[in-house]
PDB file of C-alpha atoms in Angstrom:
ATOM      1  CA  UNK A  33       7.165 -42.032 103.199  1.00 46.00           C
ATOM      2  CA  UNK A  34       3.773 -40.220 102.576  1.00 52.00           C
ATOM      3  CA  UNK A  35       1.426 -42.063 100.401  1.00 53.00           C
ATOM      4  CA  UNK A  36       1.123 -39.302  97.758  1.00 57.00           C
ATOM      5  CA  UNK A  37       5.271 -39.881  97.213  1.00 55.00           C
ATOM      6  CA  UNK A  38       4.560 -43.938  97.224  1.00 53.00           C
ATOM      7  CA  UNK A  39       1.606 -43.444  94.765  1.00 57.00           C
ATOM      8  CA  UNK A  40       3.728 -41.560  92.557  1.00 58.00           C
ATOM      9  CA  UNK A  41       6.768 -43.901  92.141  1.00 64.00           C
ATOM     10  CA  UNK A  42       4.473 -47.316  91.542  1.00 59.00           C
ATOM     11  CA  UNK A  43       4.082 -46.605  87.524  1.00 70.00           C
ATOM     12  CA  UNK A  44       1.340 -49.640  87.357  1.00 79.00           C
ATOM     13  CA  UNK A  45       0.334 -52.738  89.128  1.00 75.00           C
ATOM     14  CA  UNK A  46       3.576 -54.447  87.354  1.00 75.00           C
ATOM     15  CA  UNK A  47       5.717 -52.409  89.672  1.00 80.00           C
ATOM     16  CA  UNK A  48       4.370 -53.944  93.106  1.00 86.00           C
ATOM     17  CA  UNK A  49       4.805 -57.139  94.947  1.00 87.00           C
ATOM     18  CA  UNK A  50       1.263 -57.829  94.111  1.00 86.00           C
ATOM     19  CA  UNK A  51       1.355 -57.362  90.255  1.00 87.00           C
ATOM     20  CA  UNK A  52       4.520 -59.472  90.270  1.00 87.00           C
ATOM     21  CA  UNK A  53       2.267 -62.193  91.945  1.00 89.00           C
ATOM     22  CA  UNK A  54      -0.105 -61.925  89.577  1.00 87.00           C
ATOM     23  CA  UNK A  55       1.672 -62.222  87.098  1.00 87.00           C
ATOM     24  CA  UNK A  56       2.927 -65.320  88.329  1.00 89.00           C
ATOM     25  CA  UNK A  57      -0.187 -66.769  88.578  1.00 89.00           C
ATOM     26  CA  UNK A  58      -2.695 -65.038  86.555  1.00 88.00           C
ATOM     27  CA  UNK A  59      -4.010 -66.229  83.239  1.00 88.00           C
ATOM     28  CA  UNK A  60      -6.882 -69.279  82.413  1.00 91.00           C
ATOM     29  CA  UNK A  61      -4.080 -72.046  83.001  1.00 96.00           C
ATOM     30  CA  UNK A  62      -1.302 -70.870  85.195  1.00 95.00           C
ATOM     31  CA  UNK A  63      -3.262 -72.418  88.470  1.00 94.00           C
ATOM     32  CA  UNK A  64      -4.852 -74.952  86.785  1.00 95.00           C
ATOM     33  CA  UNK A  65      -1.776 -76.120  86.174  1.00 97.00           C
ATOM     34  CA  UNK A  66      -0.014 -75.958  89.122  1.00 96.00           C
ATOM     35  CA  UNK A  67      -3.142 -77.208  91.279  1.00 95.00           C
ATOM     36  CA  UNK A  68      -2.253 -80.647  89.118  1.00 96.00           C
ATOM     37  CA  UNK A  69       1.411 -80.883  89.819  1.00 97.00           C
ATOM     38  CA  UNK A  70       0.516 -79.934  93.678  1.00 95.00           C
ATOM     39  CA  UNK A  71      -1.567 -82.610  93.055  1.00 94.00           C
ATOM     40  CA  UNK A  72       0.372 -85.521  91.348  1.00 94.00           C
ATOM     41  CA  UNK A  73       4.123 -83.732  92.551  1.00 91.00           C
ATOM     42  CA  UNK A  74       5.572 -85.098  88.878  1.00 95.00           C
ATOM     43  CA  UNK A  75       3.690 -85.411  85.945  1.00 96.00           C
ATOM     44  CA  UNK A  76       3.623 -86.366  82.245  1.00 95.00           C
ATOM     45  CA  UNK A  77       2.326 -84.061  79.582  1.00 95.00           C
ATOM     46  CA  UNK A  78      -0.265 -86.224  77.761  1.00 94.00           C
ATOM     47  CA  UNK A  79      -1.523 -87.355  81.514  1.00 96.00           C
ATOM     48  CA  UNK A  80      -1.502 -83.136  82.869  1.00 96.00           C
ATOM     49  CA  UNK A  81      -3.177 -82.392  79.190  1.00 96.00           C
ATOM     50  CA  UNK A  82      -6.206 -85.404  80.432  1.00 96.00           C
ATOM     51  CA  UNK A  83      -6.129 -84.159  83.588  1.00 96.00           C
ATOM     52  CA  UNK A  84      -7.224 -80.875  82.671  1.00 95.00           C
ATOM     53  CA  UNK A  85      -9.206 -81.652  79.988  1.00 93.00           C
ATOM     54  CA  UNK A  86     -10.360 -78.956  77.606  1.00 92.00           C
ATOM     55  CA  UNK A  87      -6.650 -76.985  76.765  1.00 96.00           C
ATOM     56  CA  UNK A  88      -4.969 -77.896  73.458  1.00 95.00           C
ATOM     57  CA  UNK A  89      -1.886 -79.225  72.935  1.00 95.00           C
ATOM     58  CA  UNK A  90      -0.340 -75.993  72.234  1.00 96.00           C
ATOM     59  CA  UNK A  91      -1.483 -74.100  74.686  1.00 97.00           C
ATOM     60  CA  UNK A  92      -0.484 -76.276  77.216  1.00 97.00           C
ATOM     61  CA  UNK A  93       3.255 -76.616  75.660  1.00 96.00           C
ATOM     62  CA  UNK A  94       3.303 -72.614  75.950  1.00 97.00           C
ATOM     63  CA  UNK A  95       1.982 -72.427  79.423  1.00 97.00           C
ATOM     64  CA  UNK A  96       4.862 -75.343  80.565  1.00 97.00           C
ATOM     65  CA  UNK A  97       7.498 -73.183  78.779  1.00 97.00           C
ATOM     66  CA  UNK A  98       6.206 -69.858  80.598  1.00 96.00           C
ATOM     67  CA  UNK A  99       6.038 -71.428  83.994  1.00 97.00           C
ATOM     68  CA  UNK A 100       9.507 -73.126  83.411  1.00 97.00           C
ATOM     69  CA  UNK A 101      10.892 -69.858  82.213  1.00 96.00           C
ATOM     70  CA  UNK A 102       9.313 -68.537  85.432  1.00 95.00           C
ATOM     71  CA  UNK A 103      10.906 -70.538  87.570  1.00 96.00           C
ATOM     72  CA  UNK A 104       7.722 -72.351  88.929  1.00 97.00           C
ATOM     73  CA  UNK A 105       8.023 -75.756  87.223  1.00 97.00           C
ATOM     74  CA  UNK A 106      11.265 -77.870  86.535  1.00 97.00           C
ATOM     75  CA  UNK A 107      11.157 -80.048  83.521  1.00 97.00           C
ATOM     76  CA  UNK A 108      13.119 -82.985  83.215  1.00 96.00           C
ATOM     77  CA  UNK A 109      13.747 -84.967  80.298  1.00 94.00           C
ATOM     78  CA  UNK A 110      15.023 -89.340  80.139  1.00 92.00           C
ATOM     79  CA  UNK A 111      17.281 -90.340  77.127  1.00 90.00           C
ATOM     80  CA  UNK A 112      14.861 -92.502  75.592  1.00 90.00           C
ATOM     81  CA  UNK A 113      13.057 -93.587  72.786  1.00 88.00           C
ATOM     82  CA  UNK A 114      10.216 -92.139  73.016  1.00 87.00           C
ATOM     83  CA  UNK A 115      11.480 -89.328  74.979  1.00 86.00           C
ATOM     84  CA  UNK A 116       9.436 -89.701  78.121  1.00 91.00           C
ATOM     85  CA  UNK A 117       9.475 -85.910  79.765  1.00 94.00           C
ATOM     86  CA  UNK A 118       8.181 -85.162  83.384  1.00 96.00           C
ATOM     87  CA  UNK A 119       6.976 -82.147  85.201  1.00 98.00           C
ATOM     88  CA  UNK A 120       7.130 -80.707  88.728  1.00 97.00           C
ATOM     89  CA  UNK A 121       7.157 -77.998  91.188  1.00 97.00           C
ATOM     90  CA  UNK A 122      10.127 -76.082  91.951  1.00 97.00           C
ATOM     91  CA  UNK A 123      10.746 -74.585  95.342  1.00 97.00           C
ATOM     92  CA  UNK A 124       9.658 -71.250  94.060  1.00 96.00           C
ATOM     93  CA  UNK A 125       6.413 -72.437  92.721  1.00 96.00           C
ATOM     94  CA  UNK A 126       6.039 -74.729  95.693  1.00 96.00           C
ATOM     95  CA  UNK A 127       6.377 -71.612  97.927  1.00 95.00           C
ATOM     96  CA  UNK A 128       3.026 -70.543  96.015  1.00 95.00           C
ATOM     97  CA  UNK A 129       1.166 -73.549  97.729  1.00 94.00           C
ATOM     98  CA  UNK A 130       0.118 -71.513 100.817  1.00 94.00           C
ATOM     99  CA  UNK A 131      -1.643 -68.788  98.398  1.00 93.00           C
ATOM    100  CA  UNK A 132      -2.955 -71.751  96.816  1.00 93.00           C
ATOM    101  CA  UNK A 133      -4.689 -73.547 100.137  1.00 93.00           C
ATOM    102  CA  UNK A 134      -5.745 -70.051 100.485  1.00 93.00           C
ATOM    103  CA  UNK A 135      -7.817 -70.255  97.515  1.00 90.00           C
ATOM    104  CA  UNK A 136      -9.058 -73.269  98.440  1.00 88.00           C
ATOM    105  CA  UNK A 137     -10.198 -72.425 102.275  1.00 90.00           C
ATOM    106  CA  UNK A 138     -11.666 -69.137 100.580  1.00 90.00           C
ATOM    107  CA  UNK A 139     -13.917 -71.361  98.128  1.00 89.00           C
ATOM    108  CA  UNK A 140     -15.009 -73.327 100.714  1.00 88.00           C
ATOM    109  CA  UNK A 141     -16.386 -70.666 102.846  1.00 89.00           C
ATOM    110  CA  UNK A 142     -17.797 -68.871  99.980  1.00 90.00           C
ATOM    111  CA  UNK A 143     -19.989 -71.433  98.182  1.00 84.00           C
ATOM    112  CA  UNK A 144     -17.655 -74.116  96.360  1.00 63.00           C
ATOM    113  CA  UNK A 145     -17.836 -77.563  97.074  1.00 67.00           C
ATOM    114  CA  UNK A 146     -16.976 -79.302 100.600  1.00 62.00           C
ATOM    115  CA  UNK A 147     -14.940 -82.318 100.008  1.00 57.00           C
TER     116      UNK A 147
END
């Protein structure tokens, strides 16, 4: 296929594998996120909302929801009073952790911190 007929049928970055990507993972939160349940593999709200620090309450409920509905994140939830609700990777969101130790390498090279 020439790349005049390939650059007519993508309609917008949405339409390739790399928009799809990024749309996985861009916004302020999405890999902050996920960097903390890489980190912690299951995770409470109220500890993920200290963890990170500065995001509200809301936000971070919307983000969870998003990356649930996204398939990245499973949620499970214990019969209990108080409801006691943990969250973790999936296999589709852990299958972003080499794009993720990507990152990381990249940062490393390029100025960020050396642990």
């Amino acid at each position: 296929m020439s790349m005049e007929k390939f650059e007519k049928r993508i309609m917008s970055l949405t339409d390739t594998p790399f928009g799809y990507t990024l749309s996985m993972i861009g916004g302020k939160w999405r890999l902050v996120i996920l960097y903390w349940l890489v980190e912690y593999e299951t995770i409470r709200f109220n500890e993920l909302q200290r963890k990170i620090g500065t995001i509200t309450y809301k936000t971070l409920s919307t983000e969870l929801k998003r990356l649930e509905a996204d398939g990245l994140i499973t949620r499970k939830e214990y019969p209990q009073i108080p409801p006691k609700v943990e969250y973790s990777l999936s296999d589709k969101g852990r299958s972003l952790l080499p794009i993720m130790e990507s990152m990381c390498e990249w940062g490393t090279e390029n100025g960020g911190k050396k642990f």
